Amino acid sequence: MKKWFLAMSLLLVVAALTACGSSGEEKASANSKNIKLGATAGPYSDMLKKAIVPSLEEKGYKVEVVEFSDYIQPNKALDNGDIQANLFQNTIYLESFAKENNMELTKLISVPTAPMGLYSNTYKSLDEVKDGATVTIPNDPTTAARALNTLRDEGLIKINEKAEPIRVSEKDITENKKNLKFQPIEAGQLPRSVDSADIAAVPGNFALAAKMDLLKALALENMLDPYRNVVAVKTENKDSQLAKDIKAVVESDNFEKIIDEQFKGFGKPEWMTK
C-alpha cells in the first residue's frame, strides 16, 4: 500500500511538472518573434524583403517571406494563422474578400504602390493623340474605373462629376472630344496591347511583370488611396506588438529612402506626402 501511494505521488508530481512545461511552451509560442509574412511574387515580395524585413530583423524578429502565385491563398493563410501579415492587395479587394469569405482581416497600413500608366508606341506625348485613337483598358469594372479616371486627369475625356470615382464606367463619360475608341481586354494582356493600340492603360503590377519601366509611361495614375496596396493582419492582432512594429518600420525614414531608391515610379499614399 505504501509503495502504491509513493508511485501515485510520483506520477502526480511528474504530471504537474509536465503541465507547467506545456503552459510555458504555449506562452513562448504566443509571444514568438519567429514570423512569416506573405506576398505575391514580384514587387511586393521585393518590398517586404528589401524595405520591411531587414528593419524587423533589427527589432529581433526572425522573418520568413512566403510567396504566393494567386490572390486567394495569401488571405486564407493569414486567416488560419500560417502567416502573420500579408502585402499584395488593396483595401477594396481586402474588404470584399473578407466579407465574402467570413474572415476578420484588417488593413494595417497602406504602402507605395505601382500606379497604372498610359503607354504608347504610337505617340511620344498625349498632346499628339489623334481623333479616333484606340485605347485598351482593363475589362474588369474596378480597374477600368482607374483607367478612365487617369484619362480624365490627363484631359482626354470628361466624366460626370456626380459619378462615384471607384465605380466610373464608360456611361459616365460626358465628353470625348478625341472620339477615343475603348477596347476592354483582360488586364494581363494589356502590356502586349501597347503594340496594337494607340494607347494602353496598363496596371502597375502587370507593367512590372512585363519588364516595363513605370517612368516611361506617358502619364501615371493619380491613384486613390483605396487602390493602394496595404499590409493586412487578422483583426484580432491589429494592436499586437508585431503590428505596431510593422507600422513603425513602414513609417520610418529608412523605408521611404529605400522606396525612393529601388521602387521608382511607385505612388506614395497620402500619409507619406503630408
CSV table of C-alpha atoms in Angstrom, one decimal:
chain,number,residue,atom,x,y,z
A,1,MET,CA,0.0,0.0,0.0
A,2,LYS,CA,2.8,2.4,0.9
A,3,LYS,CA,4.6,1.6,-2.4
A,4,TRP,CA,1.4,2.2,-4.3
A,5,PHE,CA,1.0,5.6,-2.6
A,6,LEU,CA,4.6,6.6,-3.4
A,7,ALA,CA,4.2,5.6,-7.0
A,8,MET,CA,0.9,7.6,-7.4
A,9,SER,CA,2.5,10.7,-5.7
A,10,LEU,CA,5.5,10.5,-8.1
A,11,LEU,CA,3.1,10.3,-11.1
A,12,LEU,CA,1.2,13.4,-9.9
A,13,VAL,CA,4.4,15.3,-9.5
A,14,VAL,CA,5.6,14.4,-13.0
A,15,ALA,CA,2.2,15.3,-14.4
A,16,ALA,CA,2.2,18.7,-12.7
A,17,LEU,CA,5.7,19.5,-13.9
A,18,THR,CA,4.7,18.4,-17.5
A,19,ALA,CA,1.7,20.7,-17.4
A,20,CYS,CA,3.8,23.6,-16.3
A,21,GLY,CA,6.3,23.0,-19.0
A,22,SER,CA,3.5,22.8,-21.6
A,23,SER,CA,2.0,26.0,-20.4
A,24,GLY,CA,5.3,27.7,-20.6
A,25,GLU,CA,5.9,26.5,-24.2
A,26,GLU,CA,2.4,27.8,-25.3
A,27,LYS,CA,3.2,31.2,-23.8
A,28,ALA,CA,6.5,31.3,-25.6
A,29,SER,CA,4.9,30.4,-28.9
A,30,ALA,CA,2.3,33.1,-28.5
A,31,ASN,CA,5.0,35.7,-28.0
A,32,SER,CA,7.4,34.2,-30.5
A,33,LYS,CA,9.4,36.5,-32.8
A,34,ASN,CA,9.6,33.8,-35.4
A,35,ILE,CA,7.1,35.2,-38.0
A,36,LYS,CA,6.0,34.6,-41.6
A,37,LEU,CA,4.9,37.4,-43.9
A,38,GLY,CA,3.1,36.6,-47.2
A,39,ALA,CA,3.1,38.4,-50.6
A,40,THR,CA,2.6,37.6,-54.2
A,41,ALA,CA,5.8,37.1,-56.1
A,42,GLY,CA,7.0,40.3,-57.7
A,43,PRO,CA,7.4,43.9,-56.5
A,44,TYR,CA,5.5,43.5,-53.2
A,45,SER,CA,7.5,40.4,-52.2
A,46,ASP,CA,10.6,42.5,-53.1
A,47,MET,CA,9.2,45.4,-50.9
A,48,LEU,CA,9.0,43.0,-48.0
A,49,LYS,CA,12.5,41.6,-48.5
A,50,LYS,CA,14.2,45.0,-49.1
A,51,ALA,CA,12.3,47.6,-47.2
A,52,ILE,CA,10.5,45.8,-44.3
A,53,VAL,CA,12.1,42.5,-43.3
A,54,PRO,CA,15.6,43.9,-42.5
A,55,SER,CA,14.2,46.5,-40.1
A,56,LEU,CA,12.1,43.9,-38.4
A,57,GLU,CA,15.1,41.7,-38.0
A,58,GLU,CA,16.9,44.6,-36.3
A,59,LYS,CA,14.0,44.6,-33.8
A,60,GLY,CA,14.8,40.9,-33.0
A,61,TYR,CA,12.4,39.1,-35.4
A,62,LYS,CA,13.3,36.1,-37.4
A,63,VAL,CA,11.3,36.5,-40.6
A,64,GLU,CA,10.4,34.2,-43.4
A,65,VAL,CA,8.8,35.6,-46.6
A,66,VAL,CA,6.2,33.2,-48.1
A,67,GLU,CA,5.4,33.9,-51.8
A,68,PHE,CA,2.1,33.1,-53.4
A,69,SER,CA,1.1,32.8,-57.0
A,70,ASP,CA,-2.6,33.9,-56.7
A,71,TYR,CA,-4.7,36.4,-54.8
A,72,ILE,CA,-6.7,33.8,-52.8
A,73,GLN,CA,-4.2,31.8,-50.8
A,74,PRO,CA,-2.4,34.8,-49.0
A,75,ASN,CA,-5.7,35.7,-47.2
A,76,LYS,CA,-6.5,32.1,-46.4
A,77,ALA,CA,-3.0,31.6,-44.9
A,78,LEU,CA,-3.5,34.9,-42.9
A,79,ASP,CA,-6.9,33.8,-41.7
A,80,ASN,CA,-5.7,30.4,-40.5
A,81,GLY,CA,-2.5,31.7,-38.9
A,82,ASP,CA,0.0,30.2,-41.3
A,83,ILE,CA,1.3,33.8,-41.8
A,84,GLN,CA,1.1,36.8,-39.5
A,85,ALA,CA,0.7,39.5,-42.2
A,86,ASN,CA,0.5,39.9,-45.9
A,87,LEU,CA,1.2,42.5,-48.6
A,88,PHE,CA,-0.4,42.1,-52.0
A,89,GLN,CA,-3.9,43.6,-52.1
A,90,ASN,CA,-5.7,47.0,-52.0
A,91,THR,CA,-8.3,48.0,-49.5
A,92,ILE,CA,-11.2,47.4,-51.8
A,93,TYR,CA,-10.2,43.8,-52.5
A,94,LEU,CA,-9.3,43.1,-48.9
A,95,GLU,CA,-12.7,44.2,-47.6
A,96,SER,CA,-14.6,42.4,-50.3
A,97,PHE,CA,-12.7,39.2,-49.9
A,98,ALA,CA,-13.0,39.2,-46.1
A,99,LYS,CA,-16.8,39.8,-46.3
A,100,GLU,CA,-17.4,37.1,-48.9
A,101,ASN,CA,-15.3,34.5,-47.0
A,102,ASN,CA,-16.4,35.5,-43.5
A,103,MET,CA,-12.9,36.5,-42.4
A,104,GLU,CA,-11.9,39.1,-39.9
A,105,LEU,CA,-9.0,40.7,-41.7
A,106,THR,CA,-7.9,44.4,-41.3
A,107,LYS,CA,-5.8,46.9,-43.2
A,108,LEU,CA,-2.8,47.8,-41.0
A,109,ILE,CA,-1.2,50.5,-43.2
A,110,SER,CA,-1.1,51.4,-46.9
A,111,VAL,CA,2.2,51.3,-48.8
A,112,PRO,CA,3.6,52.9,-52.0
A,113,THR,CA,2.0,51.1,-55.0
A,114,ALA,CA,2.8,50.8,-58.6
A,115,PRO,CA,0.3,53.0,-60.5
A,116,MET,CA,-1.5,52.4,-63.7
A,117,GLY,CA,0.3,54.0,-66.6
A,118,LEU,CA,-0.8,55.2,-70.1
A,119,TYR,CA,1.7,53.7,-72.5
A,120,SER,CA,2.1,54.1,-76.3
A,121,ASN,CA,4.4,53.1,-79.1
A,122,THR,CA,2.4,55.5,-81.4
A,123,TYR,CA,2.8,58.7,-79.5
A,124,LYS,CA,5.6,60.4,-77.6
A,125,SER,CA,3.2,62.7,-75.8
A,126,LEU,CA,-0.5,62.7,-75.0
A,127,ASP,CA,-0.6,66.1,-76.8
A,128,GLU,CA,-0.2,64.1,-80.1
A,129,VAL,CA,-3.3,61.9,-79.6
A,130,LYS,CA,-5.3,62.0,-82.8
A,131,ASP,CA,-9.1,61.8,-83.4
A,132,GLY,CA,-10.4,58.2,-83.2
A,133,ALA,CA,-7.3,56.8,-81.4
A,134,THR,CA,-7.8,53.3,-79.9
A,135,VAL,CA,-7.3,52.9,-76.1
A,136,THR,CA,-7.1,49.5,-74.5
A,137,ILE,CA,-8.4,49.4,-70.9
A,138,PRO,CA,-9.0,46.6,-68.3
A,139,ASN,CA,-12.2,44.7,-68.7
A,140,ASP,CA,-13.0,44.4,-65.0
A,141,PRO,CA,-15.1,47.3,-63.7
A,142,THR,CA,-12.8,48.4,-60.8
A,143,THR,CA,-9.6,48.6,-62.8
A,144,ALA,CA,-11.4,50.1,-65.8
A,145,ALA,CA,-12.6,53.0,-63.5
A,146,ARG,CA,-8.9,53.7,-62.7
A,147,ALA,CA,-8.1,53.9,-66.4
A,148,LEU,CA,-11.0,56.3,-67.1
A,149,ASN,CA,-10.1,58.4,-64.2
A,150,THR,CA,-6.5,58.7,-65.5
A,151,LEU,CA,-7.6,59.6,-69.0
A,152,ARG,CA,-9.8,62.3,-67.4
A,153,ASP,CA,-6.9,63.6,-65.3
A,154,GLU,CA,-4.9,64.0,-68.5
A,155,GLY,CA,-7.7,66.0,-70.1
A,156,LEU,CA,-8.6,63.4,-72.8
A,157,ILE,CA,-12.2,62.8,-71.6
A,158,LYS,CA,-14.6,64.4,-69.1
A,159,ILE,CA,-16.6,62.4,-66.6
A,160,ASN,CA,-19.8,63.2,-64.8
A,161,GLU,CA,-18.9,64.9,-61.6
A,162,LYS,CA,-21.6,63.0,-59.7
A,163,ALA,CA,-20.1,59.6,-60.7
A,164,GLU,CA,-18.5,57.7,-57.8
A,165,PRO,CA,-14.8,57.6,-58.6
A,166,ILE,CA,-14.2,53.9,-57.8
A,167,ARG,CA,-17.3,52.9,-60.0
A,168,VAL,CA,-16.8,55.1,-63.0
A,169,SER,CA,-17.6,53.4,-66.3
A,170,GLU,CA,-17.9,54.4,-70.0
A,171,LYS,CA,-21.5,55.5,-69.5
A,172,ASP,CA,-20.3,58.3,-67.1
A,173,ILE,CA,-18.2,59.9,-69.9
A,174,THR,CA,-19.7,63.3,-70.7
A,175,GLU,CA,-17.2,64.5,-73.2
A,176,ASN,CA,-14.9,62.6,-75.6
A,177,LYS,CA,-13.6,65.3,-78.0
A,178,LYS,CA,-10.9,62.9,-79.5
A,179,ASN,CA,-13.5,60.2,-80.1
A,180,LEU,CA,-11.4,57.7,-78.4
A,181,LYS,CA,-12.3,54.1,-79.1
A,182,PHE,CA,-12.2,52.0,-76.0
A,183,GLN,CA,-11.2,48.3,-76.2
A,184,PRO,CA,-11.7,46.5,-72.9
A,185,ILE,CA,-9.4,43.4,-72.6
A,186,GLU,CA,-8.2,41.1,-69.8
A,187,ALA,CA,-5.7,43.0,-67.7
A,188,GLY,CA,-2.9,40.5,-68.1
A,189,GLN,CA,-3.0,41.2,-71.9
A,190,LEU,CA,-2.7,45.0,-71.6
A,191,PRO,CA,1.2,45.1,-71.8
A,192,ARG,CA,1.1,43.3,-75.2
A,193,SER,CA,-1.6,45.6,-76.4
A,194,VAL,CA,0.9,48.5,-76.4
A,195,ASP,CA,2.0,47.2,-79.9
A,196,SER,CA,-1.5,47.1,-81.4
A,197,ALA,CA,-3.4,50.0,-79.7
A,198,ASP,CA,-2.6,53.7,-79.9
A,199,ILE,CA,-2.7,53.9,-76.1
A,200,ALA,CA,-2.8,51.2,-73.4
A,201,ALA,CA,-3.8,51.7,-69.8
A,202,VAL,CA,-1.6,49.1,-68.0
A,203,PRO,CA,-1.9,48.5,-64.3
A,204,GLY,CA,1.4,48.8,-62.5
A,205,ASN,CA,1.7,45.2,-61.4
A,206,PHE,CA,1.2,43.9,-64.9
A,207,ALA,CA,3.6,46.5,-66.3
A,208,LEU,CA,6.3,45.5,-63.9
A,209,ALA,CA,5.7,41.8,-64.6
A,210,ALA,CA,6.2,42.6,-68.3
A,211,LYS,CA,9.5,44.4,-67.5
A,212,MET,CA,8.0,47.8,-68.5
A,213,ASP,CA,9.5,50.9,-67.0
A,214,LEU,CA,6.9,52.8,-65.0
A,215,LEU,CA,8.8,56.1,-65.7
A,216,LYS,CA,8.4,55.6,-69.5
A,217,ALA,CA,4.6,55.9,-69.3
A,218,LEU,CA,3.2,59.0,-71.0
A,219,ALA,CA,1.3,59.5,-67.7
A,220,LEU,CA,1.0,57.8,-64.4
A,221,GLU,CA,-2.2,57.4,-62.4
A,222,ASN,CA,-3.0,59.8,-59.6
A,223,MET,CA,-4.1,56.8,-57.5
A,224,LEU,CA,-6.9,57.0,-55.0
A,225,ASP,CA,-5.9,55.6,-51.6
A,226,PRO,CA,-8.5,52.7,-51.7
A,227,TYR,CA,-6.5,51.4,-54.7
A,228,ARG,CA,-3.1,51.3,-52.9
A,229,ASN,CA,-1.8,48.1,-51.5
A,230,VAL,CA,-1.8,47.5,-47.8
A,231,VAL,CA,-0.2,45.4,-45.1
A,232,ALA,CA,-3.1,43.3,-43.7
A,233,VAL,CA,-3.4,41.4,-40.5
A,234,LYS,CA,-6.1,39.4,-38.6
A,235,THR,CA,-8.3,41.9,-36.9
A,236,GLU,CA,-7.7,40.4,-33.5
A,237,ASN,CA,-4.0,41.2,-34.0
A,238,LYS,CA,-4.2,44.8,-35.2
A,239,ASP,CA,-3.0,46.1,-31.9
A,240,SER,CA,-0.3,43.5,-31.3
A,241,GLN,CA,3.3,44.3,-30.8
A,242,LEU,CA,4.1,42.9,-34.2
A,243,ALA,CA,1.5,45.2,-35.8
A,244,LYS,CA,3.0,48.2,-34.1
A,245,ASP,CA,6.5,47.2,-35.2
A,246,ILE,CA,5.4,46.8,-38.8
A,247,LYS,CA,3.8,50.2,-38.8
A,248,ALA,CA,6.8,51.8,-37.2
A,249,VAL,CA,9.0,50.2,-40.0
A,250,VAL,CA,6.8,51.4,-42.8
A,251,GLU,CA,6.5,54.9,-41.3
A,252,SER,CA,10.3,55.2,-40.9
A,253,ASP,CA,12.6,57.4,-43.0
A,254,ASN,CA,14.7,54.4,-43.9
A,255,PHE,CA,11.6,52.7,-45.5
A,256,GLU,CA,10.9,55.8,-47.6
A,257,LYS,CA,14.6,56.1,-48.6
A,258,ILE,CA,14.5,52.5,-50.0
A,259,ILE,CA,11.3,53.2,-51.9
A,260,ASP,CA,12.7,56.3,-53.5
A,261,GLU,CA,15.9,54.4,-54.5
A,262,GLN,CA,14.6,51.0,-55.5
A,263,PHE,CA,10.9,51.4,-56.3
A,264,LYS,CA,10.9,54.4,-58.7
A,265,GLY,CA,7.5,55.4,-60.0
A,266,PHE,CA,5.6,53.9,-57.1
A,267,GLY,CA,2.9,56.3,-55.9
A,268,LYS,CA,3.0,57.1,-52.2
A,269,PRO,CA,-0.1,57.0,-50.0
A,270,GLU,CA,-1.5,60.3,-48.6
A,271,TRP,CA,0.0,59.7,-45.2
A,272,MET,CA,3.5,59.7,-46.7
A,273,THR,CA,3.0,63.0,-48.5
A,274,LYS,CA,1.7,65.1,-45.7
